[in-house]
Coordinates of C-alpha atoms in Angstrom, one line a residue:
X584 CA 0.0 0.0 0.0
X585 CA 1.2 3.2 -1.0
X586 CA 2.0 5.8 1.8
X587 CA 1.5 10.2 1.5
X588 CA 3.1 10.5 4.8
X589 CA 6.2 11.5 3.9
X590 CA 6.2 12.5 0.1
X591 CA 2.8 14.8 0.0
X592 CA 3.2 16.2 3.4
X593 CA 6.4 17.5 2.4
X594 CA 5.5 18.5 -0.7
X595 CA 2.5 20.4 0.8
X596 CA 4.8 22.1 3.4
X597 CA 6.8 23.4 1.2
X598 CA 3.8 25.0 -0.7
X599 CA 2.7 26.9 2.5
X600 CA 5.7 28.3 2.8
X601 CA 5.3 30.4 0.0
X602 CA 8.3 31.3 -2.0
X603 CA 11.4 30.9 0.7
X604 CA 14.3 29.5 -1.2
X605 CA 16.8 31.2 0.9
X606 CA 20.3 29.8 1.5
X607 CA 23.8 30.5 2.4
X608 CA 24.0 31.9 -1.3
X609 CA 20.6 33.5 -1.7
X610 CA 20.5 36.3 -4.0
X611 CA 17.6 38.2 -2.2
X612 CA 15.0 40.1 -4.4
X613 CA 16.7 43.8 -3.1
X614 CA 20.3 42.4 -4.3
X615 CA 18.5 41.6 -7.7
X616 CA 16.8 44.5 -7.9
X617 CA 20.2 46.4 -7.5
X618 CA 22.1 44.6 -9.7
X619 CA 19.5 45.0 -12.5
X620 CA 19.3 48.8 -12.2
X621 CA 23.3 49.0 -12.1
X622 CA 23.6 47.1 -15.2
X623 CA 20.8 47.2 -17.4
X624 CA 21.7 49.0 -20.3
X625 CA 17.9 50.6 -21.1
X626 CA 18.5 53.1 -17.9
X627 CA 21.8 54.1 -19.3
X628 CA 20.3 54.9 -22.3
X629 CA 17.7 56.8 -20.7
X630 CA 20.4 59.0 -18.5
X631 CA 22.7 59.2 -21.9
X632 CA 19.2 60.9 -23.6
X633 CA 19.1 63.2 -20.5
X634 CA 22.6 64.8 -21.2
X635 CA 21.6 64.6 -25.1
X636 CA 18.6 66.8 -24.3
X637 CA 20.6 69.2 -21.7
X638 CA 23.3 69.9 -24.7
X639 CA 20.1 71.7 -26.2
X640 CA 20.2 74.5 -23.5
X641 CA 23.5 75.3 -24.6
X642 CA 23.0 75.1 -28.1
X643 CA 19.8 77.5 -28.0
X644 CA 22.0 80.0 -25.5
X645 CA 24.2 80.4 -28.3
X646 CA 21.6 82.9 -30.2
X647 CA 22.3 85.2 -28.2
X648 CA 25.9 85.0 -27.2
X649 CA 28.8 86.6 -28.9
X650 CA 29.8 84.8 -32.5
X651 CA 34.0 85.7 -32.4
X652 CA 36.0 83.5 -35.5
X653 CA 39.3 84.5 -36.9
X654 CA 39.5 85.0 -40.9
X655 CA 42.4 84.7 -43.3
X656 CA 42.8 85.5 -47.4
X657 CA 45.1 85.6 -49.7
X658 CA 44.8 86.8 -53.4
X659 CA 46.6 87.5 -56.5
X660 CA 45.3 89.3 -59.3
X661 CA 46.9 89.7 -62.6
X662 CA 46.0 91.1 -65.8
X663 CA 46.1 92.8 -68.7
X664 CA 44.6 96.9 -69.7
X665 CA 45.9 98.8 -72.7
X666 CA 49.1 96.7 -73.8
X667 CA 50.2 97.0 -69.8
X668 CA 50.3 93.8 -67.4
X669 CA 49.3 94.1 -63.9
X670 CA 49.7 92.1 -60.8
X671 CA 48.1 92.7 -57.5
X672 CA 48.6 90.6 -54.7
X673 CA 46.8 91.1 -51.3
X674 CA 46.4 89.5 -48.2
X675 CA 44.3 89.9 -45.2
X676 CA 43.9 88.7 -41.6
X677 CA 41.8 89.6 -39.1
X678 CA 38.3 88.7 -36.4
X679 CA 35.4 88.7 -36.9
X680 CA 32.6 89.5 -34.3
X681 CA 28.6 89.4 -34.5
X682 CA 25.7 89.2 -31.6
X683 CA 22.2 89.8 -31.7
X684 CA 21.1 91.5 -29.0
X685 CA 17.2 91.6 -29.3
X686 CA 15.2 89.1 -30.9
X687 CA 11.7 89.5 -29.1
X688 CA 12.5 86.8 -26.7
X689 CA 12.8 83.7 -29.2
X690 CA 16.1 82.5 -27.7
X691 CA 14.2 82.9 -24.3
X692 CA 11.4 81.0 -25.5
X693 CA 13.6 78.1 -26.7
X694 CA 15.7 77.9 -23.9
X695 CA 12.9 77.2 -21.8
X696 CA 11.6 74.5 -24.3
X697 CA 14.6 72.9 -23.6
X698 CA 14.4 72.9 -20.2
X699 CA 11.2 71.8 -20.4
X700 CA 12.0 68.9 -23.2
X701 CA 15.1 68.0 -20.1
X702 CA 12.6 67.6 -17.6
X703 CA 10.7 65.0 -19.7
X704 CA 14.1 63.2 -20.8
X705 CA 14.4 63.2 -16.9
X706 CA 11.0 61.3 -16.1
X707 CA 11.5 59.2 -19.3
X708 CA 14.6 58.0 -17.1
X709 CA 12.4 57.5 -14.1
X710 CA 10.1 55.1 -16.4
X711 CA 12.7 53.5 -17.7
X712 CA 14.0 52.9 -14.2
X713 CA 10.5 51.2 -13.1
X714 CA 10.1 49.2 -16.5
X715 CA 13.3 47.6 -15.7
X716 CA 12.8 47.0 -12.5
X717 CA 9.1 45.9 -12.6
X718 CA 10.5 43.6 -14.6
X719 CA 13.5 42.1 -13.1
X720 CA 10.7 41.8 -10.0
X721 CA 8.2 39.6 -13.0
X722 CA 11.5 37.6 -14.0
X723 CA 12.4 36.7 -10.5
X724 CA 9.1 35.9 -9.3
X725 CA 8.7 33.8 -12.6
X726 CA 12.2 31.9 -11.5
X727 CA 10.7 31.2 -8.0
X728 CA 6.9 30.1 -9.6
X729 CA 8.3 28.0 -11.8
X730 CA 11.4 26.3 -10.1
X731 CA 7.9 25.5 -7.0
X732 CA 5.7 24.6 -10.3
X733 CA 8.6 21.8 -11.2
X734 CA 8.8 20.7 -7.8
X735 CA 5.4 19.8 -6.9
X736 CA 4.6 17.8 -11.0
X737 CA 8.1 16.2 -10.1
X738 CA 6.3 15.2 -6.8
X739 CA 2.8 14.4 -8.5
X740 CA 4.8 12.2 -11.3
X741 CA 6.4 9.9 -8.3
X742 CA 2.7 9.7 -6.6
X743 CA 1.4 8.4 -9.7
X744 CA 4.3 6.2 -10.7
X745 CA 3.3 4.4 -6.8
X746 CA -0.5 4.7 -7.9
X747 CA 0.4 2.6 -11.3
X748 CA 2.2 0.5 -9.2
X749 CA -0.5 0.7 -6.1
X750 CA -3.1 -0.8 -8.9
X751 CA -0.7 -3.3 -10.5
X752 CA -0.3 -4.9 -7.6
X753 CA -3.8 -5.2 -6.8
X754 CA -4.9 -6.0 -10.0
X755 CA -2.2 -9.3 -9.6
X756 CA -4.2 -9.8 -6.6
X757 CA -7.1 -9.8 -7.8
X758 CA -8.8 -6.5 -6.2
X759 CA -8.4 -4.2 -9.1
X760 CA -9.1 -4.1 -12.3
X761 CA -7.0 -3.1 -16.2
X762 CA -9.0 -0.5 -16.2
X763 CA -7.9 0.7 -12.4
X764 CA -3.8 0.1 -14.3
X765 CA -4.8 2.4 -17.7
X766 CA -6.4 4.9 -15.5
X767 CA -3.5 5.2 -13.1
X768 CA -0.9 4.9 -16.3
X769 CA -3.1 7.8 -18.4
X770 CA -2.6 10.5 -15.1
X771 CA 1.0 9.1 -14.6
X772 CA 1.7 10.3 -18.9
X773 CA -0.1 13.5 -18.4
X774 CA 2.1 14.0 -15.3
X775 CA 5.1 13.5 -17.3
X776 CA 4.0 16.1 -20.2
X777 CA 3.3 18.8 -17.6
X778 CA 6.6 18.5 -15.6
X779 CA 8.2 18.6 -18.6
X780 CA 6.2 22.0 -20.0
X781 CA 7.2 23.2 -16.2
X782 CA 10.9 22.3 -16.7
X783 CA 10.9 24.2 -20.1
X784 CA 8.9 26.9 -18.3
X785 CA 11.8 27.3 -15.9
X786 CA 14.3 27.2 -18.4
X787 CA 12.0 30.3 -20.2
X788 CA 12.2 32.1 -17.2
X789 CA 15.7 31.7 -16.1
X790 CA 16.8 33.4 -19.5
X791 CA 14.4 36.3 -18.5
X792 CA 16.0 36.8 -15.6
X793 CA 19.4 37.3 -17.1
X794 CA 18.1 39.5 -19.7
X795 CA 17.1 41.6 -16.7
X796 CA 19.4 41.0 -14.1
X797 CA 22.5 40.5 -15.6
X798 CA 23.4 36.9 -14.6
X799 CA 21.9 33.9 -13.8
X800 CA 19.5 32.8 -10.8
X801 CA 20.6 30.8 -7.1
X802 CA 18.6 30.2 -4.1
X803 CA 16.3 32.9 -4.9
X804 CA 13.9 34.4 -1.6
X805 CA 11.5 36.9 -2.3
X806 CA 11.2 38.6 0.9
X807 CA 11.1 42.5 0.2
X808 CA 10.4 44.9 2.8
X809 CA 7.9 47.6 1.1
X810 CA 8.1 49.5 4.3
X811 CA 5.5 52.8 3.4
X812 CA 5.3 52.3 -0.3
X813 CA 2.1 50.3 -0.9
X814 CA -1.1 52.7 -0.4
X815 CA -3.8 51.8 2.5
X816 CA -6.6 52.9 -0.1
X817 CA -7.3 52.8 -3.8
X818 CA -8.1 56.8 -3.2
X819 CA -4.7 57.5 -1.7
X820 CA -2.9 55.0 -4.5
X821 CA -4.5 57.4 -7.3
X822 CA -3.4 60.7 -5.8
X823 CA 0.1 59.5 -5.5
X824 CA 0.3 58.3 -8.6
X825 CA -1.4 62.0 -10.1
X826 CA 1.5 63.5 -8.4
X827 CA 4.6 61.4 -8.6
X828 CA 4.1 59.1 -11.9
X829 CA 6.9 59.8 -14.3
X830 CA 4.3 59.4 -17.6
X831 CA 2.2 62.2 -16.0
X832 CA 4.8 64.5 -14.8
X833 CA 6.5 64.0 -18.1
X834 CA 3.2 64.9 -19.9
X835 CA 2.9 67.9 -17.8
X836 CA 6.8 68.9 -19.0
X837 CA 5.6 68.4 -22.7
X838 CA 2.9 71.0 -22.4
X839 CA 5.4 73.5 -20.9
X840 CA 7.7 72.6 -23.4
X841 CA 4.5 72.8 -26.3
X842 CA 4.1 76.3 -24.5
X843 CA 7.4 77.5 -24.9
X844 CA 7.4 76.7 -28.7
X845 CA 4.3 78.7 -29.2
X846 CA 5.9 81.7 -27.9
X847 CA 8.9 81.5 -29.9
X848 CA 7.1 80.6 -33.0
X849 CA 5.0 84.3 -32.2
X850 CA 8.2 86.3 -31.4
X851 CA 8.8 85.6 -35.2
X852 CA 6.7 88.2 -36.1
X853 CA 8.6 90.8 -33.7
X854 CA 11.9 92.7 -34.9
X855 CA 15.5 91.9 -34.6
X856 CA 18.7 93.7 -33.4
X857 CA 22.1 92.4 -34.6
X858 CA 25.8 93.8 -33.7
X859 CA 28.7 93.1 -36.2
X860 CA 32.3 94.3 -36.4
X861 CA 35.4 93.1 -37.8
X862 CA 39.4 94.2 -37.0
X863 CA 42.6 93.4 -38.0
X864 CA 45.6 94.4 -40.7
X865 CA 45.4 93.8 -44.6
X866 CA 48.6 94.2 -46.9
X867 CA 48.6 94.8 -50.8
X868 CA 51.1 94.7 -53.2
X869 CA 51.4 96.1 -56.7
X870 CA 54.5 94.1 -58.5
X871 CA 54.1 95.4 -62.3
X872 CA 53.0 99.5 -61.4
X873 CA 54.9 101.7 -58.9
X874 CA 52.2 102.1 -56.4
X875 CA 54.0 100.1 -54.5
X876 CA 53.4 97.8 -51.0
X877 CA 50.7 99.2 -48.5
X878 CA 49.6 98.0 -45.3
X879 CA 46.2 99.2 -43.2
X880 CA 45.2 98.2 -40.2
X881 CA 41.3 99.0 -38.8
X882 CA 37.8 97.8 -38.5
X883 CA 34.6 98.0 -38.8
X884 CA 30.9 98.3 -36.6
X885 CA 27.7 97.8 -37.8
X886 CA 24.2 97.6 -36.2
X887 CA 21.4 96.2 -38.1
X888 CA 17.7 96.2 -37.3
X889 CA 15.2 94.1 -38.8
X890 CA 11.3 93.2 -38.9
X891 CA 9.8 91.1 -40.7
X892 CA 7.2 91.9 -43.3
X893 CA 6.1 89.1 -45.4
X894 CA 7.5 85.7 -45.5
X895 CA 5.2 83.8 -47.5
X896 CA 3.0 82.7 -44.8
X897 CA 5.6 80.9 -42.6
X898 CA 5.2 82.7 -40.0
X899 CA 1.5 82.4 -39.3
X900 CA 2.2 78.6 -40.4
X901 CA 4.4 78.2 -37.6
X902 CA 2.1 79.9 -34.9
X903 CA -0.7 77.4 -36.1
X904 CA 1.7 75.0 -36.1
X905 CA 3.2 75.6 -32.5
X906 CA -0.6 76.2 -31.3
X907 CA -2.2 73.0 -32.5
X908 CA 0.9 71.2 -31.3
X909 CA 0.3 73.0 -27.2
X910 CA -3.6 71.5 -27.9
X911 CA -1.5 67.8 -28.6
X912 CA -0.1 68.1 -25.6
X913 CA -3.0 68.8 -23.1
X914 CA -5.0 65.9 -25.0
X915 CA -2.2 63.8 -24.4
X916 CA -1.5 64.5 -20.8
X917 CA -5.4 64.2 -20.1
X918 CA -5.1 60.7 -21.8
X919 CA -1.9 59.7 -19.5
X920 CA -3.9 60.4 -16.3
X921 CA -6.7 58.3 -17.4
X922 CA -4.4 55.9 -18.3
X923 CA -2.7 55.7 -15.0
X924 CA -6.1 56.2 -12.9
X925 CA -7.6 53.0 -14.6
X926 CA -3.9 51.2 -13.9
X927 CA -3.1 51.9 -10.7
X928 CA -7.4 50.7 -9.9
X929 CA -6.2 48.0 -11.9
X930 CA -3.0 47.1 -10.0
X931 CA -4.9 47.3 -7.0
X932 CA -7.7 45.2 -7.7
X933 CA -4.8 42.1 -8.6
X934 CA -3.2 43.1 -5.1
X935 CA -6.8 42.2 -3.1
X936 CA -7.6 39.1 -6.0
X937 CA -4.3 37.7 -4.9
X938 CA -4.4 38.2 -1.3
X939 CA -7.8 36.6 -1.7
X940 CA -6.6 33.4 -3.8
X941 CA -3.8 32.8 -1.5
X942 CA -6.0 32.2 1.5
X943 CA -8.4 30.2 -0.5
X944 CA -6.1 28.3 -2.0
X945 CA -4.3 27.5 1.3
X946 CA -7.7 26.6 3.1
X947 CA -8.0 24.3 -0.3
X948 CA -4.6 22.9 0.2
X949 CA -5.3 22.4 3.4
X950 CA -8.5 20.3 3.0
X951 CA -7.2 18.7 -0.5
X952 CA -4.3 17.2 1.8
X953 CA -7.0 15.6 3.9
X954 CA -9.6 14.4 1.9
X955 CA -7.0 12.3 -0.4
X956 CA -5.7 10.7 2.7
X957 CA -9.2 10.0 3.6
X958 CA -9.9 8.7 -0.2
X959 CA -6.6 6.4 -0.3
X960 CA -7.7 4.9 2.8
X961 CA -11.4 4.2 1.6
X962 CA -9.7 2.7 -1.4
X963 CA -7.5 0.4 0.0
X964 CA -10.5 -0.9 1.8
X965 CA -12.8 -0.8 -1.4
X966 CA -14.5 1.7 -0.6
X967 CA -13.2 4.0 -3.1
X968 CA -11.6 3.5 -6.5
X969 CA -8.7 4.4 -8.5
X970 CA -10.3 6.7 -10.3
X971 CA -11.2 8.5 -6.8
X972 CA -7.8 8.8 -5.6
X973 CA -7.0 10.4 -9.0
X974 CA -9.7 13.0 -9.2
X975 CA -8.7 13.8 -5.9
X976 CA -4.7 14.3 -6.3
X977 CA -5.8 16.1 -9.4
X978 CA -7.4 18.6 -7.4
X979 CA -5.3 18.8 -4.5
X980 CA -2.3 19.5 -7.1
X981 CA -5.1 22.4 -8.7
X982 CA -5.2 24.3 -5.5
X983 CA -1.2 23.9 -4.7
X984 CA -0.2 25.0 -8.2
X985 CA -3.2 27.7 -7.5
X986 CA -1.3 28.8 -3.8
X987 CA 1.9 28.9 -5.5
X988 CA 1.1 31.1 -8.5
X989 CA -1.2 33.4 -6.3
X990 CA 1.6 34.4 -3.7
X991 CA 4.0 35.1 -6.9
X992 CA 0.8 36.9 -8.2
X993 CA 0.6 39.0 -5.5
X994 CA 3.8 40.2 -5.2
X995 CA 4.1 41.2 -8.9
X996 CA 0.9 43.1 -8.1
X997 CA 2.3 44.9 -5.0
X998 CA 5.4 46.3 -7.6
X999 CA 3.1 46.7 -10.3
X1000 CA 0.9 48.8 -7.6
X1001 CA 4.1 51.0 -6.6
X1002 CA 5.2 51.7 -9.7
X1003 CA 2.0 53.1 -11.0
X1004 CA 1.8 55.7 -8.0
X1005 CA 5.7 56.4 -9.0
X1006 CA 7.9 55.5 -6.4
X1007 CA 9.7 52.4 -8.0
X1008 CA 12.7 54.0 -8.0
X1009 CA 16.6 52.9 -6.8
X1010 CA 15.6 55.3 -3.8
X1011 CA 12.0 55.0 -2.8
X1012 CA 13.0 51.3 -2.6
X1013 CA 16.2 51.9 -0.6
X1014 CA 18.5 49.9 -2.4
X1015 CA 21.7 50.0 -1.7
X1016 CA 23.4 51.2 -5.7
X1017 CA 24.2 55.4 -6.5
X1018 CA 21.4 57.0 -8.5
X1019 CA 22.1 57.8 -12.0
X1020 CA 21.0 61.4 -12.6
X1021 CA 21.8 63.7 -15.2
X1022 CA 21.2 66.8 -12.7
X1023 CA 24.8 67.5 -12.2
X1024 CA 25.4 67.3 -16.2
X1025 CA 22.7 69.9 -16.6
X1026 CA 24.1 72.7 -14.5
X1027 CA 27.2 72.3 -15.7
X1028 CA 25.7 72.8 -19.2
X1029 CA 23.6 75.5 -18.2
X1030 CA 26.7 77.4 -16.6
X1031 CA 28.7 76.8 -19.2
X1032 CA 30.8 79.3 -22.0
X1033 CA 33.4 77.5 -22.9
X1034 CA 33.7 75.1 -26.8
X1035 CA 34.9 71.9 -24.7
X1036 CA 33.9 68.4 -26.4
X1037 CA 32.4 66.5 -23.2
X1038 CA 32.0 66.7 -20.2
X1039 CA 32.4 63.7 -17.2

């Protein structure tokens, strides 16, 4: 007679204890976490944007800072004029200087879109920052579902490999029957083919996890102290996510930006004041006439003011332009806090489903455990048959597989909960890796004069 005592009550022990894989090499979900926001290369590229979009400051400064460039020539003119030859050679060296000093606040204008286009780079980081680590969190909970999902078909596969064997030896006995031996050898095969979708499963995720991670999985735990970060209410998850998600703050920074190109694209119509000047020495020389070598040195100021008249209808084009463009914006941003409303109720609503289904499913496991010991029993008596036992493992390994998935659910869901309300970040989290910001890189651009090619 085939014994549970030690097999399934192990195997059921270890479901209740959730996900604790912890060992003297455990890699705990904080110390993946870390390691996937040092080394994923999608939030480098996100910071390496940031300083991308801060050069643009600089460059649309430049409009209105001093142009200076040095300027060389050399000629040599020859000819000929009533039967007489002439050569004239000349050279001249000198700077050159231009400025304009007034253009009705267009260079203003674009320097704040910049800024404003640098703040959205910025919470484009921040998103990239959650995506990554939202889902090295899915990747790692995946490793620990799936590495429990092999573990209890492995476990199921050796119950019915004694259950084939169980009715084998009754059916040489004479208390079963073939049919008892092909119904016990059908669940054994479809055992087989879903450890073996489990093990592949595994395999799946374990490549996940070093896409996202950067190496592979050991003795994985997924304790995680969340400390303040999940909300007590669906109310108070919504207004921190109206205040702190990086897809609404960013949409918020494109109408400013959207703004800021409206009022440049109406300082076109306004006039422009321009300062040039030019000094330094020029030499001539007349070899064929006897005018000789001269040499001058001087310069030259101008000021030029202009206003535009008529250009084809640009200008208006680019107002309309600039104006539909600000009407994008708001539309979009509206459409971003929508969409984050209905995902953080969303996220929310898979938090309480899973912290639901896990206490279900353990009162299941619970009861599953008993009522197959309780079958087995009846059957070996004849009571029950095969078929009994079967039905009932089946649905005992329903509600495990159910525990299992749910407390991996749920954690996903607490993450997925946080990052909507915009605090999955290296530092709401607290772990333990510097922050890659671009703020430092911004001022320095901001401050700078000087024509350096990078900066560290």
């Amino acid at each position: 007679m085939f014994s549970i005592t030690g097999m399934r009550a192990g195997m059921t022990a270890v479901v209740l204890l959730g996900f604790s894989m912890s060992g003297a090499n455990a890699e705990s979900l904080k110390a993946a976490l870390t390691a996937a926001y040092a080394n994923n290369p999608a939030v480098r590229s996100a910071l390496v944007s940031v300083k991308v979009a801060a050069e643009t400051i600089a460059l649309q400064k430049a409009a209105t800072r001093p142009q200076v460039g040095a300027a060389a020539s050399v000629t040599d003119a020859f000819g000929q004029s009533a039967g007489f030859g002439f050569n004239q050679q000349a050279a001249s060296l000198g700077l050159n200087y231009s400025q304009t000093l007034f253009d009705s606040n267009k260079t203003n204008a674009n320097v704040e879109q910049a800024r404003a286009q640098v703040q959205v780079a910025n919470q484009s980081l921040r998103s990239a920052e959650a995506t990554v680590l939202l889902n090295a969190v899915s990747a790692y909970m995946n490793v620990i579902l799936n590495t429990q999902l092999v573990k209890l078909r492995s476990d199921s596969v050796t119950f019915y490999q004694s259950q084939v064997k169980a009715a084998q030896d009754r059916e040489n006995i004479g208390e079963g029957t073939k049919i008892d031996v092909a119904q016990a050898q059908a669940s054994l095969a479809s055992g087989i083919a879903l450890q073996k979708a489990a093990i592949a499963a595994l395999q799946t995720a374990q490549a996940s996890y070093v896409q996202w991670v950067g190496h592979k999985p050991s003795n994985l735990s997924s304790d995680f102290d969340f400390g303040g970060l999940i909300p007590a209410t669906v109310d108070r998850a919504v207004a921190l996510a109206n205040a702190y998600n990086p897809s609404i703050l960013g949409a918020s920074a494109s109408i400013r930006a959207a703004q800021a190109a409206l009022d440049a694209a109406n300082s076109g119509f306004g006039p422009t004041v321009a300062v040039t000047g030019s000094l330094g020495p020029s030499f001539t020389s007349n070899v064929t006439t006897a005018v000789g070598d001269s040499m001058t040195v001087g310069g030259e100021v101008g000021l030029s003011v202009s206003v535009p008249i008529y250009a084809g209808g640009a200008l208006g084009a680019a107002t309309r332009q600039a104006n539909n463009s600000l009407i994008v914006s708001q539309l979009n941003a509206q459409s971003a806090v929508l969409e984050i409303n209905d995902l953080v109720v969303t996220s929310w609503s898979q938090l309480q489903n899973a912290v639901a289904q896990i206490e279900s499913a353990k009162s299941a496991v619970d009861a599953g455990q008993l009522a197959l010991e309780g079958v087995i029993q009846e059957r070996d008596v004849g009571q029950k048959t095969t078929l009994d036992v079967l039905n009932q493992e089946a649905t005992l390994e329903t509600s495990q597989e159910l525990l299992v998935t749910s407390n991996a659910n749920k954690v996903i869901a607490a993450f997925s909960l946080v990052a909507s309300t915009g605090r999955m970040s290296p530092i709401d989290l607290r772990l333990p890796t510097p922050v890659k910001s671009a703020v430092a890189y911004t001022q320095k651009v901001e401050d700078t004069w000087e024509e350096v090619r990078s900066f560290k």
